Every structure is written in C-alpha cells, then in structure tokens.
Amino acid sequence: MTSSQSVTRLPDEKESFSVDASEGLEQASAPSNAARAYNEIKQRILDNVYPVGATGSVQELADALGISRTPIRDALIRLEEERLVALSPRHGFRVLPISAAEMIEIYQIVGALELLAIELLIGRRLEPQVFTPLEAAVTAMEAALDSGDRDAWAQSDARFHQLIIALSGSTRLAQTVRQFLDQTRRVRDLTLHLRPAPEQSTKSHRALLTAIVAGDAPAARELHHAQRQRSGTELAHILQKLNIRHL
C-alpha cells in the first residue's frame, strides 16, 4: 500500500483511554475478553480490514466486537507496543504504516532469530518422526509451485518457518519471532505476486530440511543465510522499483 492511498476512516468518536468506574464490575472477565479483543483487532489489521491509516474509537470497536471498553483499551495498548497502532487519549486509535526501511530491518532480525532457532533445533537431537510436519510443509510448497498457486505456497512457507521456531523449544524466542512475523504479513501479501516464481526458494527449503534432519548445523546455517539474503534482495528491489516507502 502506498502512502498516497486514501485513508479508510472508522467512525470518529472522541474517546478517552482512562478507566471509568462504571466498568468496575466487568474487571473479572477482562483478561479473557482482552485476549479476544487483541486477537480479533490484530487479525483485522493484518487482513487489511482496518488498513494503514484507518482510525476509530474504543467505543466503535466495543460495538463491533461486543466487548466492553476496558478490554478493548487493554488490547489496543498491546497493539501499540507491537507498533501496529498509535493511541491518542481523546481520538482513539490509528493503524500505523511500516516504512520500507523498517521492513528490511524486520526481515534481517527475523533471519537472525530463525538462525538461532535452527541451531537450537539441531542441538535438541530430536527423533526423525518429529520432522514429519516440516516434510509435509516443504512437500506442500513443491506441490503449490507446480500448480502455480502462490497463495498456497505462501501458506506452506509460513507453516515451515513457524514449525522451525516451535521446534527450537524456546517459548520466549517463539513469542519474539511471532511479533515480527505478524508485521511482515502486509509486505508478503503485497509482493507475493510481484516476485519471480519461488523455484529457488522451494529448493532451498528442501535442502535446509535435509540439513536439519541430518544434524548438519554448518550446512543449515549456510543455506538459511543464503536464502534470507536472496529474499531480502528481492524485497528491496520490488519496494524500490515501485517506489513504496510505507506499507
């Protein structure tokens, strides 16, 4: 999405983020409602239902989700910490763009964290059957490439990387990577059909899986680094060619 695209506005109600006494009786249910509000609002942002630049109020979200304002505010505070929205005490929230430069940085960070995950995964010396879901993800990528289904390919690619992180055994690492990966959804959706057919990427994923299963850490590191370098170069080229500064 370019910075020149018109902004979609949600109803512009004035709303304060302070907690009022009338909501005190709802505090007991706030944690589960806050989690639901967080997940639903975030999903709408990532799915571009609330696109970059969209604004709205706490009350509008409360009405849309059927959740009281306190959990909504808690959810928005979390989303602000993840740099997906900006909050204003009397103007509600605004969906934030991510600059192209920031996106390149995010890809670099994710690549480094995935490398750590691969090293942790290999170090765990897991039984061969544990890698079956990874095998299934790569096989699905190959099938999607053959059929020309880029969306299915992207879903299987995301699944592969999610599994790498999960199998590292580090909960904190998984939480950190998930936050960054959520921010890459926009650029993935934007550039998915602008990139060359992912033939080399698919081969690299197959080779990386082979190295992981074999416990060959040096080969896995080299393969992962080379793939991330290729992806980063492709991304930078597309963003520069289209003069995209914000997503």
Short mmCIF file of C-alpha atoms in Angstrom, two decimals:
data_model
loop_
_atom_site.label_atom_id
_atom_site.label_comp_id
_atom_site.label_asym_id
_atom_site.label_seq_id
_atom_site.Cartn_x
_atom_site.Cartn_y
_atom_site.Cartn_z
CA MET A 1 0.00 0.00 0.00
CA THR A 2 1.42 3.37 -0.97
CA SER A 3 1.38 6.45 1.19
CA SER A 4 -0.80 8.22 -1.34
CA GLN A 5 -3.69 5.77 -0.96
CA SER A 6 -6.80 7.24 0.61
CA VAL A 7 -7.32 6.57 4.29
CA THR A 8 -10.27 4.47 5.37
CA ARG A 9 -11.86 6.02 8.43
CA LEU A 10 -13.89 4.31 11.07
CA PRO A 11 -16.48 6.40 12.91
CA ASP A 12 -14.64 9.29 14.57
CA GLU A 13 -15.92 9.29 18.12
CA LYS A 14 -13.96 11.03 20.85
CA GLU A 15 -12.87 8.50 23.42
CA SER A 16 -10.67 8.59 26.50
CA PHE A 17 -8.41 5.69 27.46
CA SER A 18 -8.93 6.25 31.20
CA VAL A 19 -10.84 3.53 33.06
CA ASP A 20 -14.18 4.76 34.38
CA ALA A 21 -15.88 3.43 37.49
CA SER A 22 -18.92 2.13 35.62
CA GLU A 23 -16.81 -0.65 34.17
CA GLY A 24 -15.56 -1.91 37.50
CA LEU A 25 -17.98 -4.82 37.65
CA GLU A 26 -16.58 -6.17 34.35
CA GLN A 27 -12.99 -6.50 35.56
CA ALA A 28 -13.35 -10.19 36.43
CA SER A 29 -14.00 -11.09 32.79
CA ALA A 30 -11.47 -8.60 31.40
CA PRO A 31 -8.50 -10.97 30.85
CA SER A 32 -10.35 -13.36 28.51
CA ASN A 33 -12.19 -10.52 26.79
CA ALA A 34 -8.93 -8.59 26.38
CA ALA A 35 -7.33 -11.62 24.74
CA ARG A 36 -10.28 -11.98 22.39
CA ALA A 37 -10.24 -8.27 21.58
CA TYR A 38 -6.48 -8.36 20.96
CA ASN A 39 -6.73 -11.34 18.61
CA GLU A 40 -9.70 -10.01 16.66
CA ILE A 41 -8.42 -6.45 16.24
CA LYS A 42 -4.97 -7.68 15.27
CA GLN A 43 -6.40 -10.10 12.73
CA ARG A 44 -8.47 -7.32 11.16
CA ILE A 45 -5.35 -5.17 10.87
CA LEU A 46 -3.29 -7.98 9.35
CA ASP A 47 -6.12 -8.89 6.95
CA ASN A 48 -6.35 -5.22 5.92
CA VAL A 49 -9.94 -4.91 7.16
CA TYR A 50 -8.52 -1.97 9.11
CA PRO A 51 -5.93 -0.75 6.58
CA VAL A 52 -2.97 1.50 7.19
CA GLY A 53 -4.22 4.94 8.22
CA ALA A 54 -7.64 3.70 9.38
CA THR A 55 -8.82 5.45 12.55
CA GLY A 56 -11.53 4.69 15.04
CA SER A 57 -12.60 4.89 18.64
CA VAL A 58 -12.69 2.48 21.54
CA GLN A 59 -16.48 2.67 21.52
CA GLU A 60 -16.66 1.77 17.83
CA LEU A 61 -14.56 -1.33 18.45
CA ALA A 62 -16.58 -2.21 21.54
CA ASP A 63 -19.77 -2.07 19.48
CA ALA A 64 -18.28 -4.05 16.60
CA LEU A 65 -16.87 -6.83 18.78
CA GLY A 66 -19.50 -6.87 21.51
CA ILE A 67 -16.84 -6.34 24.17
CA SER A 68 -16.72 -3.61 26.79
CA ARG A 69 -14.30 -0.72 26.51
CA THR A 70 -11.79 -1.75 29.19
CA PRO A 71 -10.69 -4.98 27.41
CA ILE A 72 -10.63 -3.07 24.13
CA ARG A 73 -8.27 -0.50 25.64
CA ASP A 74 -6.05 -3.27 27.05
CA ALA A 75 -5.88 -4.86 23.60
CA LEU A 76 -5.02 -1.57 21.91
CA ILE A 77 -2.24 -0.91 24.40
CA ARG A 78 -0.70 -4.28 23.46
CA LEU A 79 -1.04 -3.49 19.77
CA GLU A 80 0.61 -0.13 20.30
CA GLU A 81 3.55 -1.88 21.97
CA GLU A 82 3.82 -4.00 18.81
CA ARG A 83 3.77 -0.81 16.72
CA LEU A 84 0.63 -1.78 14.84
CA VAL A 85 -1.45 1.14 16.14
CA ALA A 86 -0.96 4.54 17.72
CA LEU A 87 -3.24 5.66 20.55
CA SER A 88 -4.50 9.11 21.34
CA PRO A 89 -6.17 9.86 24.70
CA ARG A 90 -9.13 11.57 23.03
CA HIS A 91 -9.06 10.42 19.42
CA GLY A 92 -9.00 6.62 19.71
CA PHE A 93 -6.50 4.72 17.56
CA ARG A 94 -4.84 4.85 14.16
CA VAL A 95 -3.39 1.89 12.23
CA LEU A 96 0.30 2.58 11.68
CA PRO A 97 2.26 2.07 8.48
CA ILE A 98 5.60 0.28 8.43
CA SER A 99 8.31 2.01 6.46
CA ALA A 100 10.14 0.09 3.76
CA ALA A 101 13.38 0.61 5.70
CA GLU A 102 11.78 -0.84 8.83
CA MET A 103 10.55 -3.83 6.85
CA ILE A 104 14.05 -4.60 5.62
CA GLU A 105 15.27 -4.40 9.22
CA ILE A 106 12.49 -6.73 10.36
CA TYR A 107 13.47 -9.30 7.73
CA GLN A 108 17.08 -9.11 8.93
CA ILE A 109 16.03 -9.60 12.55
CA VAL A 110 13.74 -12.50 11.72
CA GLY A 111 16.53 -14.13 9.71
CA ALA A 112 18.94 -13.90 12.64
CA LEU A 113 16.35 -15.24 15.09
CA GLU A 114 15.48 -18.11 12.77
CA LEU A 115 19.15 -18.99 12.54
CA LEU A 116 19.24 -19.24 16.34
CA ALA A 117 16.11 -21.40 16.22
CA ILE A 118 17.72 -23.75 13.69
CA GLU A 119 20.81 -24.13 15.87
CA LEU A 120 18.68 -24.83 18.95
CA LEU A 121 16.57 -27.29 16.97
CA ILE A 122 19.56 -29.24 15.70
CA GLY A 123 21.07 -29.20 19.18
CA ARG A 124 17.99 -30.93 20.59
CA ARG A 125 18.73 -34.09 18.54
CA LEU A 126 15.06 -34.86 18.07
CA GLU A 127 13.68 -38.15 16.79
CA PRO A 128 13.17 -38.33 12.99
CA GLN A 129 9.38 -38.51 13.24
CA VAL A 130 9.32 -35.03 14.81
CA PHE A 131 10.30 -33.61 11.42
CA THR A 132 7.26 -35.06 9.64
CA PRO A 133 5.30 -31.74 9.75
CA LEU A 134 8.32 -29.94 8.25
CA GLU A 135 8.46 -32.52 5.48
CA ALA A 136 4.76 -32.02 4.86
CA ALA A 137 5.19 -28.24 4.65
CA VAL A 138 8.00 -28.49 2.10
CA THR A 139 6.07 -31.08 0.05
CA ALA A 140 3.08 -28.72 0.04
CA MET A 141 5.33 -25.88 -1.14
CA GLU A 142 6.58 -28.04 -4.01
CA ALA A 143 3.03 -29.00 -4.98
CA ALA A 144 1.88 -25.38 -4.88
CA LEU A 145 4.84 -24.32 -7.01
CA ASP A 146 3.98 -26.97 -9.60
CA SER A 147 0.35 -25.83 -9.73
CA GLY A 148 1.21 -22.14 -9.74
CA ASP A 149 -0.77 -21.48 -6.56
CA ARG A 150 1.21 -18.69 -4.94
CA ASP A 151 -1.20 -18.24 -2.05
CA ALA A 152 -0.97 -21.92 -1.10
CA TRP A 153 2.79 -21.72 -1.45
CA ALA A 154 2.95 -18.73 0.91
CA GLN A 155 0.79 -20.51 3.47
CA SER A 156 3.04 -23.59 3.42
CA ASP A 157 6.15 -21.40 3.58
CA ALA A 158 4.78 -19.62 6.64
CA ARG A 159 3.96 -23.00 8.18
CA PHE A 160 7.52 -24.21 7.62
CA HIS A 161 9.03 -21.19 9.38
CA GLN A 162 6.53 -21.40 12.24
CA LEU A 163 7.49 -25.04 12.78
CA ILE A 164 11.20 -24.21 12.81
CA ILE A 165 10.60 -21.72 15.59
CA ALA A 166 8.28 -24.02 17.53
CA LEU A 167 10.70 -26.96 17.35
CA SER A 168 13.52 -24.82 18.75
CA GLY A 169 11.98 -25.41 22.16
CA SER A 170 12.31 -21.76 23.17
CA THR A 171 9.00 -20.18 24.17
CA ARG A 172 10.48 -16.71 24.50
CA LEU A 173 12.11 -16.93 21.09
CA ALA A 174 8.80 -18.03 19.60
CA GLN A 175 6.97 -15.08 21.15
CA THR A 176 9.56 -12.61 19.84
CA VAL A 177 9.60 -14.01 16.31
CA ARG A 178 5.80 -14.15 16.15
CA GLN A 179 5.59 -10.42 16.83
CA PHE A 180 7.96 -9.63 13.97
CA LEU A 181 6.37 -12.11 11.57
CA ASP A 182 2.97 -10.52 12.15
CA GLN A 183 4.44 -7.26 10.90
CA THR A 184 5.68 -8.91 7.69
CA ARG A 185 2.19 -10.04 6.65
CA ARG A 186 1.49 -6.78 4.83
CA VAL A 187 4.63 -6.90 2.69
CA ARG A 188 4.15 -10.61 1.98
CA ASP A 189 0.62 -10.01 0.73
CA LEU A 190 1.76 -7.00 -1.30
CA THR A 191 4.74 -8.61 -3.02
CA LEU A 192 3.62 -12.24 -3.28
CA HIS A 193 2.57 -11.95 -6.92
CA LEU A 194 5.27 -9.46 -7.86
CA ARG A 195 8.22 -11.74 -7.16
CA PRO A 196 9.61 -14.34 -9.56
CA ALA A 197 8.23 -17.86 -9.19
CA PRO A 198 9.71 -19.18 -5.92
CA GLU A 199 11.63 -22.06 -7.52
CA GLN A 200 14.95 -21.35 -5.84
CA SER A 201 13.29 -20.68 -2.51
CA THR A 202 11.47 -24.01 -2.64
CA LYS A 203 14.70 -25.87 -3.44
CA SER A 204 16.44 -24.05 -0.58
CA HIS A 205 13.73 -25.09 1.88
CA ARG A 206 14.10 -28.71 0.80
CA ALA A 207 17.89 -28.53 1.21
CA LEU A 208 17.54 -26.81 4.59
CA LEU A 209 15.18 -29.53 5.81
CA THR A 210 17.67 -32.20 4.69
CA ALA A 211 20.47 -30.48 6.61
CA ILE A 212 18.34 -30.12 9.74
CA VAL A 213 17.27 -33.77 9.73
CA ALA A 214 20.91 -34.80 9.21
CA GLY A 215 22.00 -32.58 12.10
CA ASP A 216 24.38 -30.68 9.83
CA ALA A 217 24.45 -27.28 11.53
CA PRO A 218 27.10 -25.63 9.27
CA ALA A 219 25.18 -26.55 6.12
CA ALA A 220 21.88 -25.42 7.65
CA ARG A 221 23.40 -22.07 8.62
CA GLU A 222 24.81 -21.50 5.14
CA LEU A 223 21.58 -22.48 3.39
CA HIS A 224 19.42 -20.33 5.64
CA HIS A 225 21.70 -17.31 5.31
CA ALA A 226 21.81 -17.59 1.51
CA GLN A 227 18.02 -17.89 1.27
CA ARG A 228 17.42 -14.90 3.52
CA GLN A 229 19.90 -12.85 1.51
CA ARG A 230 18.07 -13.69 -1.71
CA SER A 231 14.68 -12.87 -0.20
CA GLY A 232 15.91 -9.59 1.23
CA THR A 233 17.42 -8.55 -2.11
CA GLU A 234 14.19 -9.40 -3.95
CA LEU A 235 12.14 -7.44 -1.43
CA ALA A 236 14.36 -4.37 -1.59
CA HIS A 237 14.28 -4.44 -5.40
CA ILE A 238 10.48 -4.60 -5.53
CA LEU A 239 10.00 -1.83 -2.97
CA GLN A 240 12.50 0.38 -4.80
CA LYS A 241 11.03 -0.34 -8.24
CA LEU A 242 7.52 0.52 -7.09
CA ASN A 243 8.72 3.46 -5.01
CA ILE A 244 6.99 2.04 -1.94
CA ARG A 245 8.05 3.88 1.21
CA HIS A 246 5.36 2.72 3.60
CA LEU A 247 3.23 -0.41 3.91
#
